[in-house]
XYZ file of C-alpha atoms in Angstrom:
631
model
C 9.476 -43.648 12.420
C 12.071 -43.860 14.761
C 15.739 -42.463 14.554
C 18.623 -45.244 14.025
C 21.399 -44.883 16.790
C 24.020 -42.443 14.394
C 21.063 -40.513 13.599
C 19.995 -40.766 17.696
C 23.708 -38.965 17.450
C 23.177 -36.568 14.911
C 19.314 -35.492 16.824
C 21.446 -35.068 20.459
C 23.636 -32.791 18.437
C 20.258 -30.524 17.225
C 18.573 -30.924 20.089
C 21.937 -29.339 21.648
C 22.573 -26.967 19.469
C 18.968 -25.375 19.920
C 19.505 -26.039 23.768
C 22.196 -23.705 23.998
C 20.548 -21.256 22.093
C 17.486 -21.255 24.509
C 19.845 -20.132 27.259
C 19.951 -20.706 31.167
C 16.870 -20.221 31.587
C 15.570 -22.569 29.067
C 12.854 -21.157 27.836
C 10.848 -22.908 25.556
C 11.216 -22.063 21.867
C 8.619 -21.077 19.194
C 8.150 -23.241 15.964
C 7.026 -21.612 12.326
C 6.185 -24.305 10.079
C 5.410 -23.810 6.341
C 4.498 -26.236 3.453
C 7.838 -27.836 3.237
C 6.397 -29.941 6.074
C 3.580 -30.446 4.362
C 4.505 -31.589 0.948
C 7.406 -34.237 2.867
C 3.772 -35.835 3.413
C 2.688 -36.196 -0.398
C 0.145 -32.746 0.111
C 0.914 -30.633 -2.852
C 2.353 -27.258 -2.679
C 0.523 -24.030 -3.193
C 1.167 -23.163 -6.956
C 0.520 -27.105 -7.360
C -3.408 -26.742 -5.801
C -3.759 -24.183 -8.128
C -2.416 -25.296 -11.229
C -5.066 -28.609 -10.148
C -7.961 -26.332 -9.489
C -7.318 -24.274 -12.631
C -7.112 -27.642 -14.849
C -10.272 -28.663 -13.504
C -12.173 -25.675 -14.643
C -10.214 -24.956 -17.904
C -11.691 -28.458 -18.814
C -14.904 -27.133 -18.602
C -14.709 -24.945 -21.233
C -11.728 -27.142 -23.131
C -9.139 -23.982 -23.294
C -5.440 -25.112 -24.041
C -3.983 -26.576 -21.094
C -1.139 -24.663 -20.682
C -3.265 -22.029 -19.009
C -3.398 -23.825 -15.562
C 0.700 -24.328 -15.501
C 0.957 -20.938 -16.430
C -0.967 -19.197 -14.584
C -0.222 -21.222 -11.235
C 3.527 -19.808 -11.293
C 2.137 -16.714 -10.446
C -1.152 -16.825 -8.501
C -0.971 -17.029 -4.689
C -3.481 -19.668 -3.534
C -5.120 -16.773 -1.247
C -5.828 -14.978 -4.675
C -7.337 -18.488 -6.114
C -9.673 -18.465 -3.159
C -10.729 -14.863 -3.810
C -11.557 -14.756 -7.320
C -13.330 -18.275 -6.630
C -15.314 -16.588 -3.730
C -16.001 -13.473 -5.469
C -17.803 -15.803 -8.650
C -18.805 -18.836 -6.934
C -19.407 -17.848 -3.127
C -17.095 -18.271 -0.400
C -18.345 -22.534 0.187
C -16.708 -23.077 -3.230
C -13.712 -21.330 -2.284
C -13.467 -22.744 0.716
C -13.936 -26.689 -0.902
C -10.463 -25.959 -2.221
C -8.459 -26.417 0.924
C -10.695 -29.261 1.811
C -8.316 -31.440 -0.048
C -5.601 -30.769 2.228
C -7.847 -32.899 4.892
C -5.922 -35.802 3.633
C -2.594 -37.838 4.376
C -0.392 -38.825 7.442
C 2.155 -37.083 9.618
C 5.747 -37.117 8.805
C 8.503 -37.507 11.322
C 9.119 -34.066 11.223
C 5.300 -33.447 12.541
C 6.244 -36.209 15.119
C 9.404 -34.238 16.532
C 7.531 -30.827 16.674
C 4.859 -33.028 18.799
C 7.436 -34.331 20.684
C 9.113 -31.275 21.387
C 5.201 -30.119 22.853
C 4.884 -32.477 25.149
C 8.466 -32.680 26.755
C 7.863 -28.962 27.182
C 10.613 -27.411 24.760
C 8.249 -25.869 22.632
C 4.718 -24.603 23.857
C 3.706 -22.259 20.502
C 3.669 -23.370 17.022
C 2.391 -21.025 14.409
C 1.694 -22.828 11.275
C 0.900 -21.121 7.405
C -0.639 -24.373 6.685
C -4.018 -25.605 6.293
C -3.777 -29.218 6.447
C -4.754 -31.423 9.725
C -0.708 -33.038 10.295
C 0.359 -30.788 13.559
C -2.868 -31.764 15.359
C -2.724 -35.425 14.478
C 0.493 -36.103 15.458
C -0.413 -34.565 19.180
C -3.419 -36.315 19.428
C -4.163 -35.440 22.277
C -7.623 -33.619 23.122
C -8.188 -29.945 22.145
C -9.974 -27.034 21.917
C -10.791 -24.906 19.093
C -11.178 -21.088 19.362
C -11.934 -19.576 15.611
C -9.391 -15.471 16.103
C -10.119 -13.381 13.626
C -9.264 -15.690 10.391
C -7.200 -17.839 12.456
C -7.777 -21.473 14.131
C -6.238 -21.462 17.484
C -5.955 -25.221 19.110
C -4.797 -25.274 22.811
C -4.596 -28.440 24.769
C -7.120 -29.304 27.864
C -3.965 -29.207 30.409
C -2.788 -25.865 28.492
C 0.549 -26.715 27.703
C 0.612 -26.509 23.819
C -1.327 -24.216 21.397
C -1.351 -25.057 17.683
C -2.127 -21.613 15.740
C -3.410 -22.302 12.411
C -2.817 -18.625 11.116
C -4.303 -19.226 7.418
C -6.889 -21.255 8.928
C -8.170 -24.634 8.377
C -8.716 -27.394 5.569
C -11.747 -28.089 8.468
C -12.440 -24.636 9.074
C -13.005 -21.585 7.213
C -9.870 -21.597 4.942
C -11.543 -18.059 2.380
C -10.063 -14.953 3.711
C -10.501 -11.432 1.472
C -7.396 -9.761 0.509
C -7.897 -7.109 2.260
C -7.790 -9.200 5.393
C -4.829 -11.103 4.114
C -3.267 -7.710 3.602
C -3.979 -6.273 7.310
C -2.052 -9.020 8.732
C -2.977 -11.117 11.578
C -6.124 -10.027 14.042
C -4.241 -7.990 16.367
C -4.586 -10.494 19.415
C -2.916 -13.120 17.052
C -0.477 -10.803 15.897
C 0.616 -9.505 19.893
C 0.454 -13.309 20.996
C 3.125 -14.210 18.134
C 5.563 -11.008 19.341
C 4.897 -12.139 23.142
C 5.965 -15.798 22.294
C 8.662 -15.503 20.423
C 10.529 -12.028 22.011
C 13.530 -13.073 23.458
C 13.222 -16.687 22.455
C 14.438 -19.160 19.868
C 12.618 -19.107 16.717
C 13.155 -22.537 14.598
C 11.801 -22.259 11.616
C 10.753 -25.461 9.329
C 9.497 -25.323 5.414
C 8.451 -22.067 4.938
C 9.956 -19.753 1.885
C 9.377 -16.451 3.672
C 6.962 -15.282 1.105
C 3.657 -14.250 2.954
C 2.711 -10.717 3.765
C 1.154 -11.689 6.904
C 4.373 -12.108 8.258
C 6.427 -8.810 7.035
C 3.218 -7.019 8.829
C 3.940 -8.917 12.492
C 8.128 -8.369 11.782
C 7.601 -4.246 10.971
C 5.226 -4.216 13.999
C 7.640 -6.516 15.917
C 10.799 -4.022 14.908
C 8.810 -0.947 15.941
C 7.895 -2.301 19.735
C 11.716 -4.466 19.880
C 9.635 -7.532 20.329
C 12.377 -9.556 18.559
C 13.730 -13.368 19.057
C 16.597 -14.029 20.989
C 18.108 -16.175 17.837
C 16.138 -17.560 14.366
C 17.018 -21.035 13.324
C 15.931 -21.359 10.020
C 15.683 -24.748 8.261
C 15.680 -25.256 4.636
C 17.229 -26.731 1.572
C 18.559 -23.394 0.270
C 18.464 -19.542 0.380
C 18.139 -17.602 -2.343
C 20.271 -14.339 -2.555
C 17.032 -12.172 -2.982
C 13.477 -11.790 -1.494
C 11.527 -14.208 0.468
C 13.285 -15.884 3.724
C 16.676 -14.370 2.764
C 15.013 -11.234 2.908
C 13.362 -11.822 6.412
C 16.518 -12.797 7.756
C 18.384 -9.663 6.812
C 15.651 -7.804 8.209
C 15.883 -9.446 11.553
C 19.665 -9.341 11.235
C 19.550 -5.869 10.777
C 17.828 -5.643 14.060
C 20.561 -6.926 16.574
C 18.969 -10.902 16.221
C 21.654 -14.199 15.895
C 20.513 -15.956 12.243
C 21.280 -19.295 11.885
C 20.408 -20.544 8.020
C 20.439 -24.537 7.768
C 20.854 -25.763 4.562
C 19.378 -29.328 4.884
C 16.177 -31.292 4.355
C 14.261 -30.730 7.224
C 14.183 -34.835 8.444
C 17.836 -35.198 7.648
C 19.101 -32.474 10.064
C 16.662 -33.601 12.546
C 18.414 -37.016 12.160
C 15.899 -39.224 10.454
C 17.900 -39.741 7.214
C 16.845 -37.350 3.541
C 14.316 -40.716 2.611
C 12.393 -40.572 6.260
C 9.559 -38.315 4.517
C 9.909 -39.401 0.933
C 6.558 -39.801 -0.767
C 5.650 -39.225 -4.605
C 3.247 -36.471 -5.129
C 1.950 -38.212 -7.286
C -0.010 -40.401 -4.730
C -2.131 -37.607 -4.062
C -5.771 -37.518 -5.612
C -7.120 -34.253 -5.730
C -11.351 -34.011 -5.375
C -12.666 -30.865 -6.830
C -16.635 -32.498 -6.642
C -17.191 -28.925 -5.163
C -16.163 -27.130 -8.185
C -18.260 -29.628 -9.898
C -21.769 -27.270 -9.962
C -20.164 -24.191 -10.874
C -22.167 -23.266 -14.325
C -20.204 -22.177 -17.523
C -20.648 -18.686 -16.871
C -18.847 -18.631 -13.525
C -16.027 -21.295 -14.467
C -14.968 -18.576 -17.403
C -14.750 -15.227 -15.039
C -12.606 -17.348 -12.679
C -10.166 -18.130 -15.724
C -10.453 -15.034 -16.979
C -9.811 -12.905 -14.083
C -6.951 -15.430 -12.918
C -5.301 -14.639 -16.271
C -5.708 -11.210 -15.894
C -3.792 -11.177 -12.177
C -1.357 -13.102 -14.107
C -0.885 -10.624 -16.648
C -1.832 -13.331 -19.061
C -4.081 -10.846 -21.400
C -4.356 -12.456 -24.356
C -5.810 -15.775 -22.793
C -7.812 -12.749 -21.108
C -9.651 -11.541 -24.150
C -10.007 -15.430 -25.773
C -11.487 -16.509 -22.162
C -14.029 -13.355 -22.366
C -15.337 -13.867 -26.150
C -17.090 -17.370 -24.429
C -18.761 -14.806 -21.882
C -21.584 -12.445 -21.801
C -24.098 -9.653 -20.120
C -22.345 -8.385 -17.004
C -18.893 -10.630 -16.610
C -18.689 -9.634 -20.366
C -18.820 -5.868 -19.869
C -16.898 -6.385 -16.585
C -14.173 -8.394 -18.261
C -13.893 -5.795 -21.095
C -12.803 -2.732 -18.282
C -10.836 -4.548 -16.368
C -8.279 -5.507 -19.402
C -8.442 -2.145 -20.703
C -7.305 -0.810 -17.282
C -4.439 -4.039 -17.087
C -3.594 -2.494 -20.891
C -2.833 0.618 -19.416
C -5.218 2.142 -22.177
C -6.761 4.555 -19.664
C -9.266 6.376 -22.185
C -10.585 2.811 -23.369
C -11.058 1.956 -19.926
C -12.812 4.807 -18.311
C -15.458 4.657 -21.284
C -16.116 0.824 -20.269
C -16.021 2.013 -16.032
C -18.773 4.189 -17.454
C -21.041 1.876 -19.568
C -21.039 -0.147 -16.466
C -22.431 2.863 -14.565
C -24.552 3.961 -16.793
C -25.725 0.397 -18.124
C -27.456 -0.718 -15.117
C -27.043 -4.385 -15.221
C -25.036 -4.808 -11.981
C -25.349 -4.637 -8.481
C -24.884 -1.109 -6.626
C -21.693 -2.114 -5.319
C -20.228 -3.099 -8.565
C -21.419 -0.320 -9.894
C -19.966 2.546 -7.340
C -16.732 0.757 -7.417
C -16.803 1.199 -11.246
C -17.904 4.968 -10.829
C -14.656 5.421 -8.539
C -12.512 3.692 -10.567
C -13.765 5.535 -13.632
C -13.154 8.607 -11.910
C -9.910 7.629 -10.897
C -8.796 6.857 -14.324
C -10.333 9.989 -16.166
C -8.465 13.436 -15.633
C -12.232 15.804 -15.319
C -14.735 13.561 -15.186
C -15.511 15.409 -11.747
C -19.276 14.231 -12.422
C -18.718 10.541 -11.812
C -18.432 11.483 -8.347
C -22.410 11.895 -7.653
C -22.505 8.405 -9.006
C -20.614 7.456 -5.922
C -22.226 6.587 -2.712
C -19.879 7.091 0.377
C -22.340 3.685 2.148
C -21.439 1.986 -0.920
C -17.923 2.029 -0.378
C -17.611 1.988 3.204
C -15.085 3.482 5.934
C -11.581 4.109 4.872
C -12.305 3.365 0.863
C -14.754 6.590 1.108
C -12.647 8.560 3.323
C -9.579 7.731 0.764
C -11.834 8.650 -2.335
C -13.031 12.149 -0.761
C -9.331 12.746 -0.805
C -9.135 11.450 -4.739
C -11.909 13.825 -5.556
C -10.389 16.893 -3.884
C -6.982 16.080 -5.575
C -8.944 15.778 -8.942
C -10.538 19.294 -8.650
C -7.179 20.940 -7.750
C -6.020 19.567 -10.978
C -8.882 21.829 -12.569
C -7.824 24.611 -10.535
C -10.870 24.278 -7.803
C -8.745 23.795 -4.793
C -5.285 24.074 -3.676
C -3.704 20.809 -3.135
C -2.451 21.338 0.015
C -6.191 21.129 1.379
C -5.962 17.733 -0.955
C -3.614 16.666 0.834
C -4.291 17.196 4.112
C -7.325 15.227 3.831
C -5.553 12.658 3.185
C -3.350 13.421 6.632
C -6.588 12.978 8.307
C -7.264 9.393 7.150
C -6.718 6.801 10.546
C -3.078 6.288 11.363
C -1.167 3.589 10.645
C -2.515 3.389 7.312
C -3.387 0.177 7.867
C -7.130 -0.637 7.945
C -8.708 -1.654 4.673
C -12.138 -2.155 5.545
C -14.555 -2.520 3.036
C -11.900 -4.006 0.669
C -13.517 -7.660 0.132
C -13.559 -7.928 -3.605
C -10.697 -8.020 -6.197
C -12.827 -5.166 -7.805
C -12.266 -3.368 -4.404
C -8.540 -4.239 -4.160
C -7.426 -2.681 -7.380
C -9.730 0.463 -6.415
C -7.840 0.437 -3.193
C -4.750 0.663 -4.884
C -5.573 3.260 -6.845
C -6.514 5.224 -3.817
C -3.511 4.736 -1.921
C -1.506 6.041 -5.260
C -2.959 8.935 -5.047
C -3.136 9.701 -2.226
C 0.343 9.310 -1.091
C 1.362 11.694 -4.275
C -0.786 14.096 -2.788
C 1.929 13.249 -0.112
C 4.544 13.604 -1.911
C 3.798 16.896 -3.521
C 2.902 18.324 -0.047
C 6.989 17.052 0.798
C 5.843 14.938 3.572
C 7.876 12.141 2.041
C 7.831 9.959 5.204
C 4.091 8.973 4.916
C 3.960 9.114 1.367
C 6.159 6.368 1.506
C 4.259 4.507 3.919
C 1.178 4.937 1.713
C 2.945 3.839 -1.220
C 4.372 0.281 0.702
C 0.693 -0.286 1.496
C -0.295 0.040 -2.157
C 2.862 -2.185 -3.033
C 1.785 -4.849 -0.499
C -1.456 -5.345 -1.407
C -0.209 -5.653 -5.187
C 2.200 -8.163 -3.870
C -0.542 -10.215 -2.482
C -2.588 -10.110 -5.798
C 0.826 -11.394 -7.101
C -0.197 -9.006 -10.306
C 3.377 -8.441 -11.865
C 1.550 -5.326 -13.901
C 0.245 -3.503 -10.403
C 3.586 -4.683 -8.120
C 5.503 -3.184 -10.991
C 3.702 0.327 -10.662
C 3.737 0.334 -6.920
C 7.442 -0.415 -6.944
C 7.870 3.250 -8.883
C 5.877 4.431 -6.452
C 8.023 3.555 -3.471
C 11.345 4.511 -5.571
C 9.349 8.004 -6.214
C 9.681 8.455 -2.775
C 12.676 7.675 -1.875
C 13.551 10.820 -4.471
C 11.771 12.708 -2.758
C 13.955 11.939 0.672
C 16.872 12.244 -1.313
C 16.244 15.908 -2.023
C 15.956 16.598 1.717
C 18.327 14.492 2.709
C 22.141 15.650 4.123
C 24.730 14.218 1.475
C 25.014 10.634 3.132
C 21.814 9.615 3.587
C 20.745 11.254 -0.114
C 23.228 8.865 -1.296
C 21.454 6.262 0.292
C 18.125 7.188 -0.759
C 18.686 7.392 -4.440
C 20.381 3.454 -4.094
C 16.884 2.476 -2.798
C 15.247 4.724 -5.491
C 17.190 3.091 -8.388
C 16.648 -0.588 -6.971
C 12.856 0.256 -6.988
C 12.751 2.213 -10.207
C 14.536 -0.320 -11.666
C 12.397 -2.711 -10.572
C 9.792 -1.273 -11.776
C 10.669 -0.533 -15.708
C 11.606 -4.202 -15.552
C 8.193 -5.301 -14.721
C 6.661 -3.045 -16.990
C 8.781 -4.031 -20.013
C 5.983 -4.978 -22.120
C 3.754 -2.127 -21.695
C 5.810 0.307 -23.259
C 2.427 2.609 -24.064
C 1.925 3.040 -20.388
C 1.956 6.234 -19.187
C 3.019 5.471 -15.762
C 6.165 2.841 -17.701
C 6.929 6.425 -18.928
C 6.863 7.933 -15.381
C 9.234 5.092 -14.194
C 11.814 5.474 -17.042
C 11.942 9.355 -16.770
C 12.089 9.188 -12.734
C 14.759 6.258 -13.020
C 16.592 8.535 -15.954
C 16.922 11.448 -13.356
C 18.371 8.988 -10.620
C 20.910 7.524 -12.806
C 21.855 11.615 -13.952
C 22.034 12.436 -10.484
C 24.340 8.973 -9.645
C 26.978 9.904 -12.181
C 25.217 7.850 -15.090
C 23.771 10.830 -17.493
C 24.638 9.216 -20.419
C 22.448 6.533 -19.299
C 19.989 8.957 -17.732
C 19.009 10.929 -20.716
C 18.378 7.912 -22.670
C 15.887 6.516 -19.824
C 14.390 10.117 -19.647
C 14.029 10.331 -24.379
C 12.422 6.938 -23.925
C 9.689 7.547 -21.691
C 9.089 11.170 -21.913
C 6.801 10.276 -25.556
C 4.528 8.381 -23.425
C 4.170 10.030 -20.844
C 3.416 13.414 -22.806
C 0.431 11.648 -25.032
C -1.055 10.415 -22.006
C -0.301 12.716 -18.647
C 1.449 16.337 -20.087
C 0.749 17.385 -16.568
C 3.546 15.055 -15.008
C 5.980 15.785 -17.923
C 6.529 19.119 -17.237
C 9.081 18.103 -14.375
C 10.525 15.750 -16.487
C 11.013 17.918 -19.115
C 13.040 19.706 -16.414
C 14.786 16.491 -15.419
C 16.086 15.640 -18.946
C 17.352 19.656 -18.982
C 19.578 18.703 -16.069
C 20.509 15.384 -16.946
C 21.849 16.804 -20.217
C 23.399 19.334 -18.096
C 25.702 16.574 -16.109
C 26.033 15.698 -19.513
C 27.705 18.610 -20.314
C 29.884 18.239 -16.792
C 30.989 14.535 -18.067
C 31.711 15.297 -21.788
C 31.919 19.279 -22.160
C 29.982 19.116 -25.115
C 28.593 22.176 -25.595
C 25.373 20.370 -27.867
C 24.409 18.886 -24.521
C 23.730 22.366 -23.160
C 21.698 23.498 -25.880
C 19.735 19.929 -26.005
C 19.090 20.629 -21.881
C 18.206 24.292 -22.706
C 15.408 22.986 -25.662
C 13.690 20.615 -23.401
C 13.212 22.985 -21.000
C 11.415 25.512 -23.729
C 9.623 22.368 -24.365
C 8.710 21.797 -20.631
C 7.338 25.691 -20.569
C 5.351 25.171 -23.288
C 3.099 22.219 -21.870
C 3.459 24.548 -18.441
C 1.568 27.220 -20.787
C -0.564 25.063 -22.663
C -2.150 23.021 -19.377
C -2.381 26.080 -17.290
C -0.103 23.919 -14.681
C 2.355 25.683 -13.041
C 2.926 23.129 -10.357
C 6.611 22.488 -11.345
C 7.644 25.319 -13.154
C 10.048 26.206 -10.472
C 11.901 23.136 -11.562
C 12.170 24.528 -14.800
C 13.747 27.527 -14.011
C 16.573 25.771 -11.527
C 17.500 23.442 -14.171
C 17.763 26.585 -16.982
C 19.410 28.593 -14.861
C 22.131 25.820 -13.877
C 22.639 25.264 -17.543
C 22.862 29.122 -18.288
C 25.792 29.101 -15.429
C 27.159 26.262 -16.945
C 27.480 27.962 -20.608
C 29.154 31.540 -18.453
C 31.714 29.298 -17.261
């Protein structure tokens, strides 16, 4: 389609706009495409593929069809391919993004092509997996397969296509733990190289994927930053996704342009130049087609699960049996929060026999993880079994574990953890959902370990890690707990912190606390919803919210003592002071006696566990209190 002569006008005025941005020098700029381009063609969106996909096989075994629109609001497509290739094999996963094989470029396809040839743009970097970009060049190419990336450069050399997701013609199944690690590294440098000190125009993409956030942190750290970002879109949202991105490179000294237009109108083709029902598309799932009964319902029922869906959980699992069954069973005990309940099942697995001996050692560790003593699941462990990093990280588990029973001191825990490859970035051996939440739980641990040993800085970093693979799993239950995690650390920099940046810290911690007692609303048994509401209870004290504070801290402290005494000793110790600022707001002298009980109450769980770990936080906050009644 070609451009009428006012929207010739309004084109000369883009074109000029991102021409002046370029600079003197004109260098050419670097293009980001997303699946706003994409759907402009009649391809459907993410969440729509797997709302189709999940339809498909809820059919199968006629559940309500609700589940597929449900569940689809929440599951990233990667995680669709994942629990897919974990049941069916990856050819089955991969048969979903075969679909996307389909359709014609749109003018805005044309333009980026355009803008190729004429030399303006050399690099485009595309999260998409449909064939558009490379039809619209048409001109001869060759394919290089980097890392889980499709890389198309021209014959002559002067355009490369990356397909960073992959291809609806290539191999579109990645695990999470690669979709977690980011790009391959040469994919990742290329991307800073192209786009450092150049214009970044960004078309249809919402600023969601983790890949990204990986490349921008690296990218921040080496000052491998655009000259300006052009980013195109219909809107931005106050919070998260591309608003968030462009803060971040805001923050960093780079000129952020946000567009508020359909891509085709500010281009100058008119808002109808792409406009094509969705409706037009017909989806093929003949792939999924062979999948037996048995398969189709662990797919549904672990897609339910990530989507916190539990009760469509259990129905899905009553229709299965043997080893999904059993499997099933643990895993939405351990999404219940019921820890007891789901330790026993870890362990029938073990001890059952029925699986494979990967299954089974990652249902040893996670057993382990889960039970407070069970120091014997360990020999049911085998380092091989769990490979690299995921055995170096559980070593460190276990020696936390026996420092809980008084074996070792935990700052030998912890510094096997400070041994562990640096960044903490590597994942191998994580290619299973199984593996992922395992992972998690790992990384937890390890950076409290961390945390206790006050090295606050790489605790933190652990805890992001655990947070972005939780994010990718799109699991509201798991991104909810990581969140605490991160806001647990940013108390921890707040205590070492000079005045201003303490101030700072304990924002962030509130904004991720609160975060995460949102997300765990509904699991108000959870022992680590307790943790959150007694951690975000002592930030709001220490804010100038006590009243607030102690309410957080009486709500979750019940929990948390049934389920983990050990951490609500310090709590115990937190409520003392937050009725002691309390005291400061209403000089009430009940306050100080209420402060002065829960920290009797915080000694006796001391005495009873034989943990002494925070004790010394007991005796700060009863001896501010005593000071406070002198006064």
């Amino acid at each position: 389609m070609k451009p009428t002569a006012k929207a010739r006008e309004h084109l000369s005025k883009s074109d000029e706009f991102l021409r002046s941005l370029r600079g003197e020098d004109a260098s050419p700029m670097v293009v980001l495409t997303g699946a706003g381009v994409s759907m402009a063609a009649g391809l459907p969106s993410g969440p729509e593929l797997v709302e189709s996909a999940l339809a498909c096989l809820s059919e199968r075994l006629s559940l309500r069809k609700g589940i597929a629109s449900a569940v689809s609001r929440v599951l990233p497509l990667e995680v669709l391919f994942q629990v897919i290739a974990d049941h069916a094999g990856e050819e089955a996963a991969t048969a979903v993004t075969r679909v996307l094989d389909a359709s014609t470029p749109t003018v805005t396809h044309v333009w980026i092509a355009e803008q190729q040839r004429s030399g303006r743009c050399r690099s485009i970097y595309t999260f998409n997996f449909d064939t558009l970009h490379e039809q619209s060049l048409g001109d001869p190419f060759e394919t290089q397969l980097v890392g889980r990336s499709i890389v198309l450069e021209s014959l002559s050399k002067e355009w490369r296509l990356t397909k960073l997701h992959g291809s609806a013609t290539h191999r579109g199944v990645v695990s999470i733990g690669e979709y977690v690690q980011g790009f391959s590294d040469s994919i990742r440098h290329r991307m800073m190289d192209d786009w450092s000190k150049r214009v970044l125009l960004v078309l249809g993409y919402g600023g969601w994927d983790v890949d990204l956030r990986v490349t921008l942190d690296e990218a921040v750290a080496k000052r491998c930053l655009p000259r300006a970002v052009v980013w195109v879109d219909r809107s931005f949202p106050r919070t998260g996704g591309r608003t968030e991105l462009l803060t971040d490179f805001e923050a960093h000294g780079v000129v952020c342009h946000r567009v508020e237009s359909e891509i085709s109108t500010w281009l100058g083709f008119g808002a109808a130049a792409d406009a094509k029902a969705h409706t037009a598309f017909e989806y093929d799932w003949r792939e999924l087609a062979p999948l037996d009964e048995l398969s189709v319902g662990a797919i549904l029922a672990e897609a339910c699960l990530l989507s916190d869906r539990l009760d469509w959980t259990a129905e899905i699992a009553t229709e299965l049996a043997g080893e999904e069954a059993s499997r099933i069973e643990a895993l939405l005990q351990d999404q219940k929060g019921e820890r007891a309940s789901a330790a026993a099942a870890y362990r029938r697995i073990v001890e059952g026999g029925w699986h494979g001996e990967t299954t089974r050692a990652l249902a040893a560790a996670r057993a382990f993880t889960l039970s407070a003593g069970q120091v014997d699941l360990f020999d049911q462990v085998l380092p091989d079994q769990l490979q690299a990093d995921m055995a170096r990280h559980f070593d460190a588990f276990v020696w936390s574990r026996r420092s809980d029973l008084g074996g070792l001191a935990r700052d030998k825990a912890a510094r096997r953890v400070r041994e562990l490859p640096r960044p903490f970035a590597t994942a191998s051996g994580v290619t299973s959902l199984d593996a992922v939440r395992l992972y998690i739980g790992f990384l937890t641990e390890s950076a409290r370990l961390l945390h206790e040993a006050r090295d606050f800085d790489d605790a933190l970093e652990m805890d992001r890690r655990a947070l972005r693979f939780a994010s990718a799993l799109g699991d509201p239950a798991l991104v909810a707990s990581t969140s605490g995690g991160v806001g647990v650390c940013y108390m921890g920099l707040a205590e070492d912190a000079v005045s201003g940046a303490a101030e700072s810290h304990l924002a962030e911690a509130e904004r991720w606390l609160r975060g995460a007692v949102e997300g765990g609303r509904e699991r108000v048994g959870d022992y680590v919803w307790g943790l959150h509401m007694c951690n975000l209870g002592s930030v709001l004290s220490e804010r100038g919210d006590p009243r607030n504070g102690v309410q957080y801290l009486l709500a979750g402290l019940p929990v948390l003592t049934a389920a983990y005494p050990n951490w609500a000793v310090s709590c115990q110790a937190y409520l003392a002071m937050a009725f002691g600022d309390l005291f400061d707001l209403e000089c009430e002298p009940k306050h100080l006696r209420d402060g002065l009980r829960a920290v009797q109450v915080g000694w006796a769980l001391a005495n009873r566990l034989k943990d002494f770990d925070d004790v010394h936080l007991l005796k700060e906050a009863e001896a501010k209190l005593r000071d406070r009644g002198e006064q």
